[in-house]
PDB file of C-alpha atoms in Angstrom:
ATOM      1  CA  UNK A 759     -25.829 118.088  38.279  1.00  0.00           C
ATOM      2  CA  UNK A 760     -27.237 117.969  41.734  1.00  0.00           C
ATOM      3  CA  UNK A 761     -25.027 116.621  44.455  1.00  0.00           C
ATOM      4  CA  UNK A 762     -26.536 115.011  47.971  1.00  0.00           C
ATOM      5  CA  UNK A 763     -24.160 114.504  51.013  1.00  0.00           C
ATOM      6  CA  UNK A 764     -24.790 111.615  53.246  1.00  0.00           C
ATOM      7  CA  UNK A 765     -27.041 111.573  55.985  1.00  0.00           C
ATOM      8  CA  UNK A 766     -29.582 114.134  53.914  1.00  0.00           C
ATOM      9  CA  UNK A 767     -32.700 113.161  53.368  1.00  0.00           C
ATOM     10  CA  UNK A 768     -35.932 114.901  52.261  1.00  0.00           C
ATOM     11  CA  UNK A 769     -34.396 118.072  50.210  1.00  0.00           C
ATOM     12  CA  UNK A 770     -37.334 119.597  48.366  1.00  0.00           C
ATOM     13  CA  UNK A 771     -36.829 121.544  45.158  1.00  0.00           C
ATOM     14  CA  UNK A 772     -39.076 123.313  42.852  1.00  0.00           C
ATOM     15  CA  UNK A 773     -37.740 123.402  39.169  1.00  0.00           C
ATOM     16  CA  UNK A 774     -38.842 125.766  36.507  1.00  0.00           C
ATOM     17  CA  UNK A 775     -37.851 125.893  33.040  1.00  0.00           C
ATOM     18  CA  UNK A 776     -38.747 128.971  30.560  1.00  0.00           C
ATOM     19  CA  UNK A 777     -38.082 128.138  26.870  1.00  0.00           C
ATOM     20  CA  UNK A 778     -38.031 130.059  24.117  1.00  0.00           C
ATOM     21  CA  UNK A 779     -36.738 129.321  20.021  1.00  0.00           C
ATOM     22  CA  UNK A 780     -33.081 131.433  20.941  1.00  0.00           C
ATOM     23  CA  UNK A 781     -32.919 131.186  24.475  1.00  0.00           C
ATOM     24  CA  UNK A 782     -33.440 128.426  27.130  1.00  0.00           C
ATOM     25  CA  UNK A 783     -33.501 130.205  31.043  1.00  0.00           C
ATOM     26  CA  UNK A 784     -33.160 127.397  33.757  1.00  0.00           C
ATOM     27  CA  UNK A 785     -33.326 128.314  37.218  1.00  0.00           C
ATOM     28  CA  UNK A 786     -34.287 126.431  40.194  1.00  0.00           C
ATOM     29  CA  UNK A 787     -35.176 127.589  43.714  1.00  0.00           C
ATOM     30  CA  UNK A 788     -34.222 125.175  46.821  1.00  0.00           C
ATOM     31  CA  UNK A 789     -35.567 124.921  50.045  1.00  0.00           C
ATOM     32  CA  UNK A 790     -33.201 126.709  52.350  1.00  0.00           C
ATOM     33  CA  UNK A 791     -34.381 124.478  55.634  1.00  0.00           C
ATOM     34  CA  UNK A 792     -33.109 121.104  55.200  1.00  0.00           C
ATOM     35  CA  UNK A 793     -33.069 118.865  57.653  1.00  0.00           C
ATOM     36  CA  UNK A 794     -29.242 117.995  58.424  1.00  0.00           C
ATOM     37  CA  UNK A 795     -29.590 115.668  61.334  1.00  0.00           C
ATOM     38  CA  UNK A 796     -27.830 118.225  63.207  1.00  0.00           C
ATOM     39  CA  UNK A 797     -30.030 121.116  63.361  1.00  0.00           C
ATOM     40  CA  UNK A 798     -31.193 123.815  60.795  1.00  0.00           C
ATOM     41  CA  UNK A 799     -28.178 124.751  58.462  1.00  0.00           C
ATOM     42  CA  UNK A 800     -28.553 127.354  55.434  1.00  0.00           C
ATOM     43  CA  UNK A 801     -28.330 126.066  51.965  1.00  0.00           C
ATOM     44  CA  UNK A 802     -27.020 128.548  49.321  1.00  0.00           C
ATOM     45  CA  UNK A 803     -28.729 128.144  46.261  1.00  0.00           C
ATOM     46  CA  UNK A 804     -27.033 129.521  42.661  1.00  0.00           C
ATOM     47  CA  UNK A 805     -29.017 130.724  39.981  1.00  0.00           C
ATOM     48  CA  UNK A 806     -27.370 129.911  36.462  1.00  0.00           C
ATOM     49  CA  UNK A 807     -28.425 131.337  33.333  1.00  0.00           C
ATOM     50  CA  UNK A 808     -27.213 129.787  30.047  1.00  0.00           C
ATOM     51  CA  UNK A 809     -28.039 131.663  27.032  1.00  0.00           C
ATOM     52  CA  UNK A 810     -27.969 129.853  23.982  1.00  0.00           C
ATOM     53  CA  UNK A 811     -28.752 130.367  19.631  1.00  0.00           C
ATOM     54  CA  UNK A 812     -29.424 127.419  17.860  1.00  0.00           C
ATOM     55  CA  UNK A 813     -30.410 127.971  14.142  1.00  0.00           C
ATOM     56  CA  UNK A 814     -32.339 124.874  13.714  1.00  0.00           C
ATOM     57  CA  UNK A 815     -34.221 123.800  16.869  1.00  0.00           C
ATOM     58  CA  UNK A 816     -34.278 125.015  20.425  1.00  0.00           C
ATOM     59  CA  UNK A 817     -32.239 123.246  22.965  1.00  0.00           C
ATOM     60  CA  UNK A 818     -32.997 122.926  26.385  1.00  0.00           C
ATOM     61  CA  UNK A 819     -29.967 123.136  29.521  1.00  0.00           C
ATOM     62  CA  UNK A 820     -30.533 122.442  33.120  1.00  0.00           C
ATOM     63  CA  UNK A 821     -27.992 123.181  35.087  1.00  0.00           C
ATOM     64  CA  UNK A 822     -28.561 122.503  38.780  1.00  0.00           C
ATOM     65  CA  UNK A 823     -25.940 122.934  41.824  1.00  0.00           C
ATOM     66  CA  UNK A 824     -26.682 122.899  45.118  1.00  0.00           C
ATOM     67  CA  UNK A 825     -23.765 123.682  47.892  1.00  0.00           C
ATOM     68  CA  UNK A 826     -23.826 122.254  51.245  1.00  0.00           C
ATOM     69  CA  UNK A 827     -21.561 124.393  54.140  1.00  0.00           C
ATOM     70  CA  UNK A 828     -19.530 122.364  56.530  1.00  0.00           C
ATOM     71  CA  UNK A 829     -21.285 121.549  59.537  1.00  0.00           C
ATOM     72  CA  UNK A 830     -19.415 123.055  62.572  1.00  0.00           C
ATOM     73  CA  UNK A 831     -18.773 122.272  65.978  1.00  0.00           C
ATOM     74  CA  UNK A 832     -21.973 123.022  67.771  1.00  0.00           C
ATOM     75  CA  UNK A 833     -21.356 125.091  70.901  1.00  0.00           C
ATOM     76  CA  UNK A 834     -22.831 124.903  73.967  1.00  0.00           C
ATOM     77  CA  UNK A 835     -26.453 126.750  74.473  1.00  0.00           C
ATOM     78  CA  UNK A 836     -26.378 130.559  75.823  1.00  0.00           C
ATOM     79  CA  UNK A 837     -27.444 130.136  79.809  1.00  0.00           C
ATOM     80  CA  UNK A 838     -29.662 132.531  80.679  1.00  0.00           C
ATOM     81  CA  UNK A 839     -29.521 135.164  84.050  1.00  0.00           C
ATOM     82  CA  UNK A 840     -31.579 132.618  85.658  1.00  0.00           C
ATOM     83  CA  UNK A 841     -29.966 129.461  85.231  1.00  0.00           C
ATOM     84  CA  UNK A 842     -26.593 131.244  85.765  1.00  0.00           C
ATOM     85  CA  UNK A 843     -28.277 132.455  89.131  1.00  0.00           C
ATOM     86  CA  UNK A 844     -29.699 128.984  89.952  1.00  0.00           C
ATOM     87  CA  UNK A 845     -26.046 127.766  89.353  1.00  0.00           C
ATOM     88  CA  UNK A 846     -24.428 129.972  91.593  1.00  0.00           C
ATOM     89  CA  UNK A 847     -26.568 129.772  94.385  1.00  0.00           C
ATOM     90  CA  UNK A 848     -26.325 125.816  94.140  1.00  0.00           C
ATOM     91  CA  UNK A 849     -22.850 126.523  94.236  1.00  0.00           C
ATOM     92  CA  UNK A 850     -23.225 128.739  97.527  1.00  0.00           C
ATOM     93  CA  UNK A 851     -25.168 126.536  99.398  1.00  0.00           C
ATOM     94  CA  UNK A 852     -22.319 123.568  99.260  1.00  0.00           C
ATOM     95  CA  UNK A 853     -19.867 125.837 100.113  1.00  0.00           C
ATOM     96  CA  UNK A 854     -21.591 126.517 103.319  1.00  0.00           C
ATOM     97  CA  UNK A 855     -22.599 123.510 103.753  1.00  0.00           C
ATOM     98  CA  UNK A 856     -19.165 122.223 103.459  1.00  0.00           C
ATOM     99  CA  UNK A 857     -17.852 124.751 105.848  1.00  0.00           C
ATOM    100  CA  UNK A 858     -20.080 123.783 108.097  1.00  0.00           C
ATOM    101  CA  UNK A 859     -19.471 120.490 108.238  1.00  0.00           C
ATOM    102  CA  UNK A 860     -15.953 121.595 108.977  1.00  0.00           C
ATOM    103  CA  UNK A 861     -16.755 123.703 111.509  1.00  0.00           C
ATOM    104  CA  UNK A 862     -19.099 121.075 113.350  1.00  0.00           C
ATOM    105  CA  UNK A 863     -16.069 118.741 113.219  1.00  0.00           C
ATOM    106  CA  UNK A 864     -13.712 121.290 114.749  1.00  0.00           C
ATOM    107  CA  UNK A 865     -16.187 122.554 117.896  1.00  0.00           C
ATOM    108  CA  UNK A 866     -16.445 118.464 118.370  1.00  0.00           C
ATOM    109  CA  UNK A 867     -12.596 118.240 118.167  1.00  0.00           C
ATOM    110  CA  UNK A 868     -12.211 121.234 120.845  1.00  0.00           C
ATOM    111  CA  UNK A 869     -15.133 120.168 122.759  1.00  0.00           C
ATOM    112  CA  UNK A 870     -13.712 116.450 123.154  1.00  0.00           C
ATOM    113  CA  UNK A 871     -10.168 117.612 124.301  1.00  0.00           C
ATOM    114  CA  UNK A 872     -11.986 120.008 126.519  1.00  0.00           C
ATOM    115  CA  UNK A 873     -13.791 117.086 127.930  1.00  0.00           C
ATOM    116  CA  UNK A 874     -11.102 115.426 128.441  1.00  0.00           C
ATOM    117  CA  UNK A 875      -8.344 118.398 130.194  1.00  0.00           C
ATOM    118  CA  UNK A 876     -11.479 118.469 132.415  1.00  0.00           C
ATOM    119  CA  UNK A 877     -11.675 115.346 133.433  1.00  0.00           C
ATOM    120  CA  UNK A 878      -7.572 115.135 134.370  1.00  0.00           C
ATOM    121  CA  UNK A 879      -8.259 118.784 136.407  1.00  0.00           C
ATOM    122  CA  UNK A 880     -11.116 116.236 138.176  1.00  0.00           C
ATOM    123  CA  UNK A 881      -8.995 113.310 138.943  1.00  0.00           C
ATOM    124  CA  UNK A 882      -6.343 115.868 140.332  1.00  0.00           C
ATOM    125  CA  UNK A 883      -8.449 117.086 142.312  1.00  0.00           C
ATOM    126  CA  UNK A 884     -10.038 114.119 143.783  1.00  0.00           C
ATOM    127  CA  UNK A 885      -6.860 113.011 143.968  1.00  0.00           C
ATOM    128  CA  UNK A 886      -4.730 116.257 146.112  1.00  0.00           C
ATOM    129  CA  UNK A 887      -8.165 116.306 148.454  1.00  0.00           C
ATOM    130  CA  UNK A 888      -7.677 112.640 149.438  1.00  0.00           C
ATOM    131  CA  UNK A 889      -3.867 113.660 149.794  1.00  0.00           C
ATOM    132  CA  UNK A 890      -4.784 116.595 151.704  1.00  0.00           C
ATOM    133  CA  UNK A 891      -7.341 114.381 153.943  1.00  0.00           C
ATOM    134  CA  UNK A 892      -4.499 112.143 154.687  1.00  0.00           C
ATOM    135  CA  UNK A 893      -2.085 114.846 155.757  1.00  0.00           C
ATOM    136  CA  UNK A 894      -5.078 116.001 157.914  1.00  0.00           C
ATOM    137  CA  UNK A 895      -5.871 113.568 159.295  1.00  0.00           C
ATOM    138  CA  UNK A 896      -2.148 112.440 160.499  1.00  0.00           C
ATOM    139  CA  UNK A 897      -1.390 115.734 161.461  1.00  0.00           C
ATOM    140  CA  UNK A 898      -4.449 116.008 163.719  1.00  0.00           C
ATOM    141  CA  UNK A 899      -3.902 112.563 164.992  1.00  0.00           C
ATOM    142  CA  UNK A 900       0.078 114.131 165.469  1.00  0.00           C
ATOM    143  CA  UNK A 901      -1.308 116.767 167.115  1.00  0.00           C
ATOM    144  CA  UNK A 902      -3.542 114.761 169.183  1.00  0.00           C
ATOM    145  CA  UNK A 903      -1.021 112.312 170.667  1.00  0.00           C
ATOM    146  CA  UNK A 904       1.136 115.610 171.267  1.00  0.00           C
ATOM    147  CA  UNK A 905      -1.388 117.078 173.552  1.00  0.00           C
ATOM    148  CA  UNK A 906      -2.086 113.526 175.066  1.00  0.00           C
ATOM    149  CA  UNK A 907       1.372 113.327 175.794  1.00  0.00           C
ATOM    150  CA  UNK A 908       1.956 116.683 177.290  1.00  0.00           C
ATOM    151  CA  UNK A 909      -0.892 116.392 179.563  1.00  0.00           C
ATOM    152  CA  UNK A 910       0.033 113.077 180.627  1.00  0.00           C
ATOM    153  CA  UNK A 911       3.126 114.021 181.303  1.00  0.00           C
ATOM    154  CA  UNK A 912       2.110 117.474 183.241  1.00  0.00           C
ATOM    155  CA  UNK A 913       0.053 115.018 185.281  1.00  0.00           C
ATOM    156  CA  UNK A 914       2.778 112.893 185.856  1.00  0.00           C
ATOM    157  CA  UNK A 915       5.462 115.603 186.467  1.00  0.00           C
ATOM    158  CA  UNK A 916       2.930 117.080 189.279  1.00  0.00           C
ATOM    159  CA  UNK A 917       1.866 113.299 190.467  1.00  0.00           C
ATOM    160  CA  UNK A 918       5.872 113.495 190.590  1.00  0.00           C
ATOM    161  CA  UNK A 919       6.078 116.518 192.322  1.00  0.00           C
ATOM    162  CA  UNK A 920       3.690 115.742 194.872  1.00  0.00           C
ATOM    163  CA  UNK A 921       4.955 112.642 195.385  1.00  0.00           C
ATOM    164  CA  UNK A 922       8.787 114.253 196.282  1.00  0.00           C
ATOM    165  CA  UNK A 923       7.227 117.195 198.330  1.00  0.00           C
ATOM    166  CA  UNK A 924       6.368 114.247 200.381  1.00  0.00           C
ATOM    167  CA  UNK A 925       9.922 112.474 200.424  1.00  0.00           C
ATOM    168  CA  UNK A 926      11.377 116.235 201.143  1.00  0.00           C
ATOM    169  CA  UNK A 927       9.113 116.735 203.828  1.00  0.00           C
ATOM    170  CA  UNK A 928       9.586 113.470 205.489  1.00  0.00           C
ATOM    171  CA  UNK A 929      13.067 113.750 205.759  1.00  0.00           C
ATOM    172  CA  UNK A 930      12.676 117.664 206.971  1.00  0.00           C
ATOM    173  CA  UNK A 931      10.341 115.871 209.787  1.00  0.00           C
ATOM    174  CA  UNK A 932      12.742 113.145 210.349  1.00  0.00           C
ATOM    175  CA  UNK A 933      15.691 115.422 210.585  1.00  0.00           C
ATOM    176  CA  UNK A 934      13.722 117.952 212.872  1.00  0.00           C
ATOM    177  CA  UNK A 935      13.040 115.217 214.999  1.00  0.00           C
ATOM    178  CA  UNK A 936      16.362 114.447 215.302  1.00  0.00           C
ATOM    179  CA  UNK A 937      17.639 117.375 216.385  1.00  0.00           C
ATOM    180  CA  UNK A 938      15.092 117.792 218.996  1.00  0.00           C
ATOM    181  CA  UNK A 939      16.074 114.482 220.410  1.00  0.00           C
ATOM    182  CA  UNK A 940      19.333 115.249 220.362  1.00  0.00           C
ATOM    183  CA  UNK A 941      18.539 118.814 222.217  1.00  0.00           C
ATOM    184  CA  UNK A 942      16.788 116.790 224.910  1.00  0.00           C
ATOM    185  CA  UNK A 943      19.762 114.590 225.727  1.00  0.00           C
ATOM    186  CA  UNK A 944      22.189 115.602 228.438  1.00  0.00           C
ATOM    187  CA  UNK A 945      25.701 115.140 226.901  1.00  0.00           C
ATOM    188  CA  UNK A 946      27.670 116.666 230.079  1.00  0.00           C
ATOM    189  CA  UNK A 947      26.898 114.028 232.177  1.00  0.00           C
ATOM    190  CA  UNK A 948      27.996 111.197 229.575  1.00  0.00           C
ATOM    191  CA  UNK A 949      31.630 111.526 228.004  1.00  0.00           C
ATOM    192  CA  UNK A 950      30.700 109.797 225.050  1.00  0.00           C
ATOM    193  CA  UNK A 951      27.603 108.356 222.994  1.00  0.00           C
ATOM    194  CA  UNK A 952      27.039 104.948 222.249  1.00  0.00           C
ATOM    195  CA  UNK A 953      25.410 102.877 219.270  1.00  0.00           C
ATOM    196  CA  UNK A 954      22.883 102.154 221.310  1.00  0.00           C
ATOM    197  CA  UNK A 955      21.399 105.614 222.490  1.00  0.00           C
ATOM    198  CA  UNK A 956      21.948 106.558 218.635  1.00  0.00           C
ATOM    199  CA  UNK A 957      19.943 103.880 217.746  1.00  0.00           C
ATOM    200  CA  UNK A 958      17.065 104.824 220.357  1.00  0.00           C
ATOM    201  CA  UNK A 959      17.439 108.530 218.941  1.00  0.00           C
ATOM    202  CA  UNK A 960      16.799 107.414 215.559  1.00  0.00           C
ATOM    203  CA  UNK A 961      13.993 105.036 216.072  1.00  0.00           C
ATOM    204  CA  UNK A 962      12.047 107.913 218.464  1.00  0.00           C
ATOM    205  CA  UNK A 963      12.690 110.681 215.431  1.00  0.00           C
ATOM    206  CA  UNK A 964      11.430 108.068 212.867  1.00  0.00           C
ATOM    207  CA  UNK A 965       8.125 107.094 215.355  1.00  0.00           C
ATOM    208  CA  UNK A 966       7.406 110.722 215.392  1.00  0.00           C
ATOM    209  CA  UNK A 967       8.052 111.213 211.555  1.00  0.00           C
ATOM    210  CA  UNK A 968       5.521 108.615 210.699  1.00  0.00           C
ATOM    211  CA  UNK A 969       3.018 109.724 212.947  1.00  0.00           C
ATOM    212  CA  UNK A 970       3.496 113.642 211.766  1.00  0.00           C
ATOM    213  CA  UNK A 971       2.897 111.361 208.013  1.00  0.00           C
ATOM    214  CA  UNK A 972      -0.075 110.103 208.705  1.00  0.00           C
ATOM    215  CA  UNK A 973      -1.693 112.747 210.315  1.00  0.00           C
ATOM    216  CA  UNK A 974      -1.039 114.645 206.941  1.00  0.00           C
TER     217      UNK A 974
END
């Protein structure tokens, strides 16, 4: 009996067959490497012996069985120290690459927000130095008018001054004059004074008060 699974093909056998008048010995030897479509697999091959006495003629018995394991689940292929090696260092190398790309996108993060605190400081700046050169400038043009107005006014105070040292001394002439005139009259010999010689007085103190002015 010989039984063939399917899917084999090519299963070589080599049959051999010792008679004898008593006994018949069968045996048959298979190939061990049969190609399985899958690989190499082992074929276990039974020997049978059948022993026989016949009285009248010999009779010959071939008994054939072939067994065919299971296949199993192939596994994967050891990896070898290099490939394991090659595998891990692939494995390196995108980690740092990936961390790098992280880290490129984090310094342009900082370096944009940086970028941009600076440029705020900037426009504060230019902005409290124009504020600043306004404030100068009005207080200097304050401080300006201040002094303008001071000396102005010193001049005018000793325009002012000079002008009433004048007045004052006028009337200081005016009333010296008068008294002098006065001095000069004889009032024993008159009882009383008339408008008339007060009027003369007057006009000779003020005639000698303008000329005393202009002489000055």
């Amino acid at each position: 009996m010989k039984v063939t699974p399917p899917g084999v093909s090519n299963v070589e056998s080599i049959m051999e067959e010792v008679e004898s008048p008593d006994i018949t010995v069968n045996f048959s030897d298979k190939d061990t490497n049969v190609n399985m479509g899958e690989g190499m697999h082992t074929i276990e091959t039974t020997k049978t012996t059948t022993t026989t006495k016949f009285e009248t003629s010999p009779v010959t018995t071939i008994i054939e069985t072939t067994f065919f394991p299971v296949p199993q689940p192939t596994s994967p292929p050891p990896t070898s120290l290099h490939e394991a090696a090659k595998e891990r260092y692939e494995l390196f190398v995108k980690q740092v690459s990936e961390s790098k790309s992280s880290l490129k996108l984090q310094v342009n993060e900082i370096r944009t927000l940086m970028a941009k605190e600076l440029k705020n400081l900037d426009d504060n700046y230019n902005l409290l130095h124009k504020k600043v050169h306004v404030v100068a400038n009005v207080t200097t043009h304050l401080i300006e008018d201040i002094t303008a107005f001071n000396n102005n006014y010193l001049k005018d105070i000793k325009v002012m001054n000079e002008k009433d040292d004048k007045v004052f001394k006028k009337v200081e002439d005016f009333l010296s004059n008068f008294k002098e005139t006065l001095l000069k009259v004889d009032l024993s010999s008159q009882s009383s004074i008339s408008q008339d010689s007060i009027s003369t007085m007057v006009s000779k103190s003020s005639q000698v008060s303008r000329l005393s002015w202009l002489r000055s």
